[in-house]
Coordinates of C-alpha atoms and ligand atoms in Angstrom, one line a residue:
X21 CA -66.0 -35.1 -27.6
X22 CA -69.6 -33.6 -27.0
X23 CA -70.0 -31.5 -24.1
X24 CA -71.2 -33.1 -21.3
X25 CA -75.0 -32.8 -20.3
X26 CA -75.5 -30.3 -16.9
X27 CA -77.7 -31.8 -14.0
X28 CA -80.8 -31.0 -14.4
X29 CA -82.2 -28.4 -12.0
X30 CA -85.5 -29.2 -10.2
X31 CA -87.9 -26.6 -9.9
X32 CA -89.4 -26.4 -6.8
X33 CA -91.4 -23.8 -5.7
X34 CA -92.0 -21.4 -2.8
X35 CA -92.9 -21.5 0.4
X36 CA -92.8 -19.7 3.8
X37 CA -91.6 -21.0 6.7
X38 CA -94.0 -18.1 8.8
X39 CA -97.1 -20.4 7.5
X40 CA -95.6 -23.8 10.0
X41 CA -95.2 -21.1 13.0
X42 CA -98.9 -22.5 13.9
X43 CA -97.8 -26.1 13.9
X44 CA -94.0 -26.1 15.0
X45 CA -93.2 -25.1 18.5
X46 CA -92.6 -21.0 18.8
X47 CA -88.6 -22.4 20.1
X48 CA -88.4 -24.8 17.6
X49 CA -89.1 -21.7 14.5
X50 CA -86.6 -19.2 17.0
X51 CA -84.1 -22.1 16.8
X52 CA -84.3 -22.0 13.1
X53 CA -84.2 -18.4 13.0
X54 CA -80.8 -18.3 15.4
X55 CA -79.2 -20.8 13.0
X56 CA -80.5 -19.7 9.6
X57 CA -78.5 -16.2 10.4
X58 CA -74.6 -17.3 10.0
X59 CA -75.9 -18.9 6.6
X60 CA -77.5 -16.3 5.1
X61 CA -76.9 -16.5 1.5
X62 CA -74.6 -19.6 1.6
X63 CA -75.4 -22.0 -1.4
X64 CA -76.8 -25.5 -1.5
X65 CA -77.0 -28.6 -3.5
X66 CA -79.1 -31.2 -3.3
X67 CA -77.9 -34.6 -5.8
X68 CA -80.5 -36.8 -6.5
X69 CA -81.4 -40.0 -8.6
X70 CA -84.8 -38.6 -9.5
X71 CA -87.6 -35.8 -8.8
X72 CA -90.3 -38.3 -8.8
X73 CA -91.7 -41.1 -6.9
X74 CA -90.3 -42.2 -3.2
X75 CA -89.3 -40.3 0.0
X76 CA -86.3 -38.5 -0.9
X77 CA -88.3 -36.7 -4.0
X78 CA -90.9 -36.0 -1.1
X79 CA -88.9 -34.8 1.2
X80 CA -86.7 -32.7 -1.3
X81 CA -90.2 -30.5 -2.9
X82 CA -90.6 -29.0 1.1
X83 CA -86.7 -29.1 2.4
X84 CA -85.4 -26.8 -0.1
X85 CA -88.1 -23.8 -0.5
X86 CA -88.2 -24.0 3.4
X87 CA -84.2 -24.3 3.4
X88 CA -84.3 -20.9 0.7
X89 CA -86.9 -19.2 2.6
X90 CA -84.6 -18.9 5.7
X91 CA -81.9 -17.2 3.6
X92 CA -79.7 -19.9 2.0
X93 CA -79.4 -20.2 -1.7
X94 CA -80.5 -24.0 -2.3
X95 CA -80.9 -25.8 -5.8
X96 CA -81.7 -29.5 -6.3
X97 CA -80.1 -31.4 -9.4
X98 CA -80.7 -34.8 -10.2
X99 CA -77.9 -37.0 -12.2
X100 CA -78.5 -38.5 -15.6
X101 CA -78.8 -42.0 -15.8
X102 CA -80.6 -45.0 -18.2
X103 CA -82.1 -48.1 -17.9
X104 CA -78.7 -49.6 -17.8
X105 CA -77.7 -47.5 -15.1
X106 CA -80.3 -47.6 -13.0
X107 CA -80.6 -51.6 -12.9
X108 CA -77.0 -51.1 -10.9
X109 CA -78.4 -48.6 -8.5
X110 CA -81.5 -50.9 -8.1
X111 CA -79.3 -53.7 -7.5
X112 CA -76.8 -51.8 -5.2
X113 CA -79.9 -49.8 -3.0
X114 CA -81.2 -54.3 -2.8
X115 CA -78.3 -55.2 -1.6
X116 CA -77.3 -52.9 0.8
X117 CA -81.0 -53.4 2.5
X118 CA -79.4 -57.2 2.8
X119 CA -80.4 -58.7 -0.5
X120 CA -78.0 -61.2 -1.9
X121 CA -76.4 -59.8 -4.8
X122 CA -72.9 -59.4 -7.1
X123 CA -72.3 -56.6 -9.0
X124 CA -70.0 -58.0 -11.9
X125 CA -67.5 -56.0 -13.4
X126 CA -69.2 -54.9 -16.1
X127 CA -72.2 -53.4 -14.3
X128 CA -68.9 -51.5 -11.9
X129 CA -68.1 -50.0 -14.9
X130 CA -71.7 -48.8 -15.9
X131 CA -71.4 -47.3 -12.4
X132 CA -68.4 -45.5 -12.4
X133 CA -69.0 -44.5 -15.8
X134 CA -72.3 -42.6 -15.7
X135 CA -70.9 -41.1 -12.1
X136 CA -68.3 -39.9 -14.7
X137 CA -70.4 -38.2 -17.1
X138 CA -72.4 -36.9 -14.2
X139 CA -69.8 -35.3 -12.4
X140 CA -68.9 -34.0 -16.0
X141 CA -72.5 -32.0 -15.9
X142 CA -71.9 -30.8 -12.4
X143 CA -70.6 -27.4 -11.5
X144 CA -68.7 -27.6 -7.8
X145 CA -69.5 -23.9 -6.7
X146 CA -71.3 -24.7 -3.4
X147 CA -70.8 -24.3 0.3
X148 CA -72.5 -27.5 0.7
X149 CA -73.4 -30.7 -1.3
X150 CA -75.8 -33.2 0.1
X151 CA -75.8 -36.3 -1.4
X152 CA -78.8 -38.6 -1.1
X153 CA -78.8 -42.4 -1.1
X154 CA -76.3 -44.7 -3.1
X155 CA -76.9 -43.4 -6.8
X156 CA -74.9 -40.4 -6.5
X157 CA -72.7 -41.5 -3.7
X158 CA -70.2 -41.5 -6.5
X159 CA -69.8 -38.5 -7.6
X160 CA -67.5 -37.0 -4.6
X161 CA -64.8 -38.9 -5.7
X162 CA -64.6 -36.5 -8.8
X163 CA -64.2 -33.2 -6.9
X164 CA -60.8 -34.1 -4.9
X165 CA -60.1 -30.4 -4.0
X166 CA -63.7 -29.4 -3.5
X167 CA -64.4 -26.3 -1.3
X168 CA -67.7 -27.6 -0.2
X169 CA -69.0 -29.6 2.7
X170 CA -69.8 -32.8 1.4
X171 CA -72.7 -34.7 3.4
X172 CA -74.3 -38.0 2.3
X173 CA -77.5 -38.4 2.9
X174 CA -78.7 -42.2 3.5
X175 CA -82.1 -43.0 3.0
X176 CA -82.5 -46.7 3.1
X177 CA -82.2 -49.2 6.4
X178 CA -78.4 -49.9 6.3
X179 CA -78.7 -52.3 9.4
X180 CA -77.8 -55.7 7.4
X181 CA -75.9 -54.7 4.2
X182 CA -75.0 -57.1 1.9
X183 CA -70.9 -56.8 2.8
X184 CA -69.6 -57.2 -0.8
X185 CA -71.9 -54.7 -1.7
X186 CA -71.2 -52.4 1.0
X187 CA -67.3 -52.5 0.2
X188 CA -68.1 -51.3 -3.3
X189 CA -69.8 -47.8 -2.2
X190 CA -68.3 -47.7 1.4
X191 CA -65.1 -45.8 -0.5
X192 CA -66.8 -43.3 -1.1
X193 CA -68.8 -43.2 1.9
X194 CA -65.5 -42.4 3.6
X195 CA -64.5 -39.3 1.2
X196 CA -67.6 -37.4 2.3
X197 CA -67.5 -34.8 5.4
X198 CA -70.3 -36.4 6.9
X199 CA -73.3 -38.8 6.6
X200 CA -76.9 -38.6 8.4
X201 CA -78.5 -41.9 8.9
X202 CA -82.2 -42.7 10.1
X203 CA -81.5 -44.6 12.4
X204 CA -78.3 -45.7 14.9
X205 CA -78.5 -49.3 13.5
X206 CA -78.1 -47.6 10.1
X207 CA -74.0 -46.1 10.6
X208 CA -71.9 -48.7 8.9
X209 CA -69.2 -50.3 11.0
X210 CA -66.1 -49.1 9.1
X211 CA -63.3 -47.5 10.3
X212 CA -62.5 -44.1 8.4
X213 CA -66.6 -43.4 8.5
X214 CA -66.6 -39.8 8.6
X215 CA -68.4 -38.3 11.4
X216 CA -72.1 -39.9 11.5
X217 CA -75.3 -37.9 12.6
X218 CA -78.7 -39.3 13.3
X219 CA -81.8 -37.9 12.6
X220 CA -85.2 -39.1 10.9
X221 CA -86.6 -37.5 7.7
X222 CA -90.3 -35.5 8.2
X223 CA -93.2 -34.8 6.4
X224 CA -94.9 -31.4 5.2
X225 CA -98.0 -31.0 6.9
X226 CA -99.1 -28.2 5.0
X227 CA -98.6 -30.1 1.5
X228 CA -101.1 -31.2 -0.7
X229 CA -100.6 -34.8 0.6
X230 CA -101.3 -34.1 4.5
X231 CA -102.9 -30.8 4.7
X232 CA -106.3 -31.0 6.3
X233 CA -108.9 -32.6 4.3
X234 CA -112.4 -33.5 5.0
X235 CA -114.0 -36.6 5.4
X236 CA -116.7 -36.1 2.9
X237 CA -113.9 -34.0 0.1
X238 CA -112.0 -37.9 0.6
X239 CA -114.7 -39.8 0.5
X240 CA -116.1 -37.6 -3.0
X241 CA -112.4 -38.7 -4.4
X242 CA -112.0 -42.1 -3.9
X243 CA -115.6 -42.6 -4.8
X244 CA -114.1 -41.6 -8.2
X245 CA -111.7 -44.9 -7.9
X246 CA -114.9 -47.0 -8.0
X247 CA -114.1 -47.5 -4.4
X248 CA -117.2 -48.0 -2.6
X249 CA -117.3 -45.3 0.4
X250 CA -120.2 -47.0 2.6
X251 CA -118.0 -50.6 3.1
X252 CA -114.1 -50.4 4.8
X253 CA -111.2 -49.8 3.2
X254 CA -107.9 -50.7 4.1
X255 CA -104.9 -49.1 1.8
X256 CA -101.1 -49.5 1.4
X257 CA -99.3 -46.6 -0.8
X258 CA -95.9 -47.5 -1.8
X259 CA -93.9 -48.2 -4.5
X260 CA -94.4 -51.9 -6.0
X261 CA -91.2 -53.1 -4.2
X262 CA -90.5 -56.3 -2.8
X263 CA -89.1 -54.7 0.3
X264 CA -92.8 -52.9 0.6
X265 CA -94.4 -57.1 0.5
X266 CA -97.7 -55.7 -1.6
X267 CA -98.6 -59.3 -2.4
X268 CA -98.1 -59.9 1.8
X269 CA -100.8 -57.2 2.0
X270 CA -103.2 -59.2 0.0
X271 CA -102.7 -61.9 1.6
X272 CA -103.3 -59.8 5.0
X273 CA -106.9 -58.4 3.2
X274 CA -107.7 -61.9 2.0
X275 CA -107.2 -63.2 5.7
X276 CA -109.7 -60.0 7.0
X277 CA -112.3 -60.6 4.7
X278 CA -113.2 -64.1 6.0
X279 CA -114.8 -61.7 9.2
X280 CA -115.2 -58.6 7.1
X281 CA -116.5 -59.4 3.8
X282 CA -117.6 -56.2 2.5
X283 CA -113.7 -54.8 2.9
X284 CA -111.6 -53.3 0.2
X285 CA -108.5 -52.9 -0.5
X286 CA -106.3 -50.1 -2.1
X287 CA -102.6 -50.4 -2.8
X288 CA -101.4 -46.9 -4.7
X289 CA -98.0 -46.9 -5.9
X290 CA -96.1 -44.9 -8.1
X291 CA -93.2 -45.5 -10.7
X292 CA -90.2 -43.6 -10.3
X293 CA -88.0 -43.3 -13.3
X294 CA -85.2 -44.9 -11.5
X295 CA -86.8 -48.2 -10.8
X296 CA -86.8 -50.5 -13.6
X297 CA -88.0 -53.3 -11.0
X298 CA -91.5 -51.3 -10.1
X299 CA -93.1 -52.6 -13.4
X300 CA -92.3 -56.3 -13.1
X301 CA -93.9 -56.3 -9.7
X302 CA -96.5 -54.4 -10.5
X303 CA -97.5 -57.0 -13.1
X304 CA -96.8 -59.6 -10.2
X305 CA -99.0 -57.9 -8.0
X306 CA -102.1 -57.2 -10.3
X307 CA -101.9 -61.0 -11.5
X308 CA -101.9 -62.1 -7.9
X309 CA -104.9 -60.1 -6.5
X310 CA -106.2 -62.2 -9.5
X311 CA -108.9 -59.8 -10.9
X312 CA -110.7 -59.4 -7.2
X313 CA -113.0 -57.0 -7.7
X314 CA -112.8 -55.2 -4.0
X315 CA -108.9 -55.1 -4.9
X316 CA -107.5 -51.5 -6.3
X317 CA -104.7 -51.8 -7.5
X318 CA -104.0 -47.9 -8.9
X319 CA -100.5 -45.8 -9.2
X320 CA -99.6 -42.3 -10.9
X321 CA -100.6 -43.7 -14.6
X322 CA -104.3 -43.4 -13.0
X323 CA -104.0 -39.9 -12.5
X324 CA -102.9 -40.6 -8.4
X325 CA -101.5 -37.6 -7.1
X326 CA -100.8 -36.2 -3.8
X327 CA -104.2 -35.0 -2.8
X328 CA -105.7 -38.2 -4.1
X329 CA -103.2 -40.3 -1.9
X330 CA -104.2 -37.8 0.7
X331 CA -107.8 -38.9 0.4
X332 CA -107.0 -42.1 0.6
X333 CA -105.5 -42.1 3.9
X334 CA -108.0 -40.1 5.3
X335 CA -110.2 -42.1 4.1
X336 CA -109.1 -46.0 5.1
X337 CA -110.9 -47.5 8.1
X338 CA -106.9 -48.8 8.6
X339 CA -103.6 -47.9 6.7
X340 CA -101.2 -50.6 6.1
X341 CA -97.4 -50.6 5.7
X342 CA -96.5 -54.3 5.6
X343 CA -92.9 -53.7 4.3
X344 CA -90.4 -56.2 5.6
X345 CA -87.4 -53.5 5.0
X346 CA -87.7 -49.7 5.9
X347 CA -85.3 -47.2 5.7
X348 CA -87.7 -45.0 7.6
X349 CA -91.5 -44.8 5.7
X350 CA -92.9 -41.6 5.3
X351 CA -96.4 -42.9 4.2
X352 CA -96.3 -43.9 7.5
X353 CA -96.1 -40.4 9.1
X354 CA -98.4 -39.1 6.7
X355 CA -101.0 -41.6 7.8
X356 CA -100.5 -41.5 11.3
X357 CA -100.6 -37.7 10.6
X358 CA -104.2 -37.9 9.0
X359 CA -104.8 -39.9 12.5
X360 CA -105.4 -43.4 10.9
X361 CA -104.6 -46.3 13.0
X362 CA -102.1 -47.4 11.0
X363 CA -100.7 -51.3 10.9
X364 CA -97.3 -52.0 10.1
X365 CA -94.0 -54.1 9.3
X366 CA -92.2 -54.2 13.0
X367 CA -88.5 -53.0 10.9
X368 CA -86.6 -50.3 10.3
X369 CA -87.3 -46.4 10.7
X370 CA -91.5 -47.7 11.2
X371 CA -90.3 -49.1 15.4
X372 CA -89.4 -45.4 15.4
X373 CA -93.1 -44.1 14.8
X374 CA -95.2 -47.0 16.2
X375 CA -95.2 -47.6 19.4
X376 CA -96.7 -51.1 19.0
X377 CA -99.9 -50.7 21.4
X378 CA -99.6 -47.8 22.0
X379 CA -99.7 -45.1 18.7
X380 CA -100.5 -48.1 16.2
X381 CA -99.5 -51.5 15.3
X382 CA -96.6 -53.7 14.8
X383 CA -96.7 -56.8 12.8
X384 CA -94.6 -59.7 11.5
X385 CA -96.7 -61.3 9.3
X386 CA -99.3 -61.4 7.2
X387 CA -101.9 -63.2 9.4
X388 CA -100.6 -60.8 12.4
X389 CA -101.5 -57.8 9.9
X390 CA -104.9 -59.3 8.8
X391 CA -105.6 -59.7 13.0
X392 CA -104.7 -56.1 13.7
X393 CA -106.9 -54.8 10.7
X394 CA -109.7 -57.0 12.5
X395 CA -109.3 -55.5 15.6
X396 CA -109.1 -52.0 13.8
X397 CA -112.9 -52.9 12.2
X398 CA -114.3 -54.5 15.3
X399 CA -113.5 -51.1 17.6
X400 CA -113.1 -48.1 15.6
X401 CA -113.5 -46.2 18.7
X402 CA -109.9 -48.0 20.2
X403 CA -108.5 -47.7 17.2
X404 CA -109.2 -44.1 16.9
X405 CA -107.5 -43.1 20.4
X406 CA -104.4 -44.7 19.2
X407 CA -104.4 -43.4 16.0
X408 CA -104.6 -40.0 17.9
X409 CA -101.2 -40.7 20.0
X410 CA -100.0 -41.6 16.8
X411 CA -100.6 -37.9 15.7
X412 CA -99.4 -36.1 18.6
X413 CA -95.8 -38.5 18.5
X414 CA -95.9 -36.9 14.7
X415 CA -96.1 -33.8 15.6
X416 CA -93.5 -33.2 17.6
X417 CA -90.8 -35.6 15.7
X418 CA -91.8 -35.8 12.3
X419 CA -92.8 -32.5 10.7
X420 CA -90.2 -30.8 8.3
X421 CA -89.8 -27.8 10.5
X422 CA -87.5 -29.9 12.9
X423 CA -85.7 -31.7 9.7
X424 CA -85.0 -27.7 8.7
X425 CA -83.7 -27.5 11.9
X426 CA -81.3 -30.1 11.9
X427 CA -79.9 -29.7 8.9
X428 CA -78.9 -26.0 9.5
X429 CA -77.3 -27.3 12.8
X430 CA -75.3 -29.3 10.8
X431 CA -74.3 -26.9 8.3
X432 CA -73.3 -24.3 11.2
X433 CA -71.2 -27.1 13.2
X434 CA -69.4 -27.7 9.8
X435 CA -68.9 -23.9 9.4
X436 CA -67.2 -24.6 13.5
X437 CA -70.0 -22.0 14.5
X438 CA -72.1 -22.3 17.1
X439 CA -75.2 -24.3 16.6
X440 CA -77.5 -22.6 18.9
X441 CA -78.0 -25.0 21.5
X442 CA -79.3 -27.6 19.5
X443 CA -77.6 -31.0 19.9
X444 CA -77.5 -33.0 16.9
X445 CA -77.1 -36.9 17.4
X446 CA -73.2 -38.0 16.6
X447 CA -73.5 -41.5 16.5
X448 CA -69.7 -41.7 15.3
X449 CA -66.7 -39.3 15.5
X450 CA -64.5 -39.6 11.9
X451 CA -61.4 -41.3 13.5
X452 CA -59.4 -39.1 11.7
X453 CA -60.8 -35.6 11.9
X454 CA -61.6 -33.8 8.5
Ligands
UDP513 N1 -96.0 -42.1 -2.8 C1 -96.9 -41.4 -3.6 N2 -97.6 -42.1 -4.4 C2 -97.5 -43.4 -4.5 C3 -96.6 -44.1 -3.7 C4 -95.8 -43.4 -2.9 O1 -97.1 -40.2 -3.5 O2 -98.2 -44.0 -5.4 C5 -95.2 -41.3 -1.8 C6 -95.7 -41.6 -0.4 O3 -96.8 -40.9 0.0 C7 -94.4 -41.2 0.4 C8 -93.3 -41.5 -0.5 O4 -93.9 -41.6 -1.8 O5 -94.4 -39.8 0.6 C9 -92.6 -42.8 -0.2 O6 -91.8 -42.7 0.9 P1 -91.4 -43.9 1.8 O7 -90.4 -43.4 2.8 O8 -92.7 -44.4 2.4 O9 -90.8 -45.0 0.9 P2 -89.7 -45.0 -0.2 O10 -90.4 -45.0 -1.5 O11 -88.8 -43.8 0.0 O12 -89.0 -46.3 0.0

């Protein structure tokens, strides 16, 4: 027997909650304060699949310090997993956004086996375990007389799960203390659910991906791209992913540049190490813009980090976010943040964030997303003054301060303590209390 490999621990920083008091609400940072107290020095785990690439590593690198800073002891681990491994969790986190797929009995083994040897590297001496998305959603079921809260965290748009799929990690769904969803649709229908909360993920305004940044400091980086600054750009950042339709984008760009010649086009995605899938498409996508020279087709392997996605969205005459599945879409806070007009895939968490007329656009296809890109270069002026609702709906709803918040509320009402007036969403009691 070897000894079995400990979760790695993600470093990730410092920061101080004082330095949001300008942009959250003076009750929204006492709120925090009132329910940080009880907590003091009560210690946290985040589990995660990886510390790279998609929301939850995003939201993870600002949740935490902020989560420390106001007293709690937080880590962040992420499980061990290969190639093997990882095509399971691909095809499990596919299938439960509703695309058709088995897992045969062999790849239910790889499952349960890594989950093994992961629980094997993981020391239960916390108050409180979150768990985020379906990777780890295993792991609980190894920890029977655990003293900790156990909370899974569900990332991904749960509204039309694949039910064979579903029955597999539902289990141990209904082990855990509690789940947060996005959305309502989101809160499986199954019986001995434990209790369900509801509340969207945020974005860090003050991180190097949406802190201010000039028009002429993005123009000066994605000059660098060999974009060229004096025609439009449009830009989609996401992860080359079906669900996020890149090749639907093209087709959208192809469709403006009949009217709008001189546009360009930027999609910027990164590979995360815990999706195998990310390179096949990104072949599929490069092949299909089929050497267009106005097409930019450029991810982390081109030295694409967070200020450089940053200056891209500043930067776009429209951002686009033409994904036909969304378990929420943070890029499209952060552009909607940077005050973009911002045109996007009328599913999941993105109906909460664009009010279609009103803070941005809607769209079901790709012809619908070439029109409101159109519009967008025809009126800049328009599209500007909803772009700038778009902000102001960010502010209030989207910023990590208020995800702080809520999560502390939840950790207090699981402690039975008073959660300071703040009324977190239960969108299902447990029917048999915990
Ligand atoms: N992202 C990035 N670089 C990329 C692609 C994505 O930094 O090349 C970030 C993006 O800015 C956002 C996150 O990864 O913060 C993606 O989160 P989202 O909710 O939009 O989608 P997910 O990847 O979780 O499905």
């Amino acid at each position: 027997m070897h000894r079995p490999l400990m979760l790695q621990r993600v470093n990730v920083g410092h920061k101080s909650l004082a330095d949001y008091a300008t942009i959250a609400t003076r009750g929204l940072m006492d709120e925090i304060r009132r329910l940080a107290e009880p907590l003091a020095g009560k210690r946290v785990v985040h589990l995660s699949a990886t510390a790279f690439g998609g929301g939850v590593a995003e939201i993870n690198y600002t949740l935490i310090p902020l989560m420390n800073d106001a007293g709690l002891d937080v880590e962040w681990r992420v499980i061990h997993g290969r190639e093997e491994f990882f095509d399971v969790t691909k095809t499990i986190h596919n299938a439960l956004q509703g695309a058709d797929a088995v897992l045969t009995a062999k790849q239910r083994r790889v499952y349960e086996e890594f989950t093994e040897l992961n629980a094997a590297g993981f020391v239960d001496d916390y108050d409180f375990v979150i768990v985020h998305d379906p990777q780890p959603v295993g792991m609980i079921a190894h920890f029977p007389g655990s003293r900790a809260r156990w909370t899974w965290r569900c990332h991904i748009d749960l509204s039309t799960p694949n039910r064979g799929i579903l029955a597999f990690v539902l289990p141990w769904i209904c082990r855990y203390d509690a789940a947060v969803f996005h959305m309502h649709q989101y809160v499986p229908a199954a019986d001995d659910l434990p209790a369900a909360f509801v509340w969207p993920p945020a974005i860090d305004p003050l991180a190097p991906k949406n802190m201010a940044l000039s028009a002429e400091d993005a123009a000066y980086i994605v000059d660098q791209f060999g974009i060229d600054i004096r025609r439009p750009l449009l830009t989609q950042v996401s992860r080359f992913d079906p669900w996020k339709d890149p090749l639907g984008v093209i087709d959208a760009y192809r469709r403006v540049k009949d009217e709008f010649p001189e546009v360009q086009l930027a999609l910027v995605g990164s590979m995360a190490h815990d999706d195998p899938e990310g390179w096949d498409y990104y072949n599929r996508t490069l092949s299909y813009a089929g050497g267009d020279p106005d097409v930019f087709i450029l991810s982390n392997l081109n030295n694409v980090g967070a200020i450089e996605v940053n200056a891209f969205q500043v930067h776009s005459a429209a951002v686009l976010q033409k994904s036909v599945r969304e378990g929420f879409g943070l890029t499209v806070a952060e552009a909607l943040w940077k005050a973009r007009p911002v045109v996007a895939g009328r599913v999941g968490g993105i109906v909460t964030q664009i009010d279609d007329g009103a803070t941005g656009w809607l769209v079901d296809s790709a012809d619908e997303a070439a029109a409101a890109c159109r519009e967008i270069l025809r009126d800049p002026a328009a599209a500007r003054e909803r772009a700038l609702r778009g902000k102001e709906h960010v502010r209030r709803n989207f910023l990590t301060p208020r995800l702080l918040r809520d999560w502390l509320a939840l950790f207090n009402r699981q402690l039975g303590n008073e959660t300071a007036g703040v009324d977190l969403d239960l969108a299902r009691q447990p029917v048999v209390p915990p």
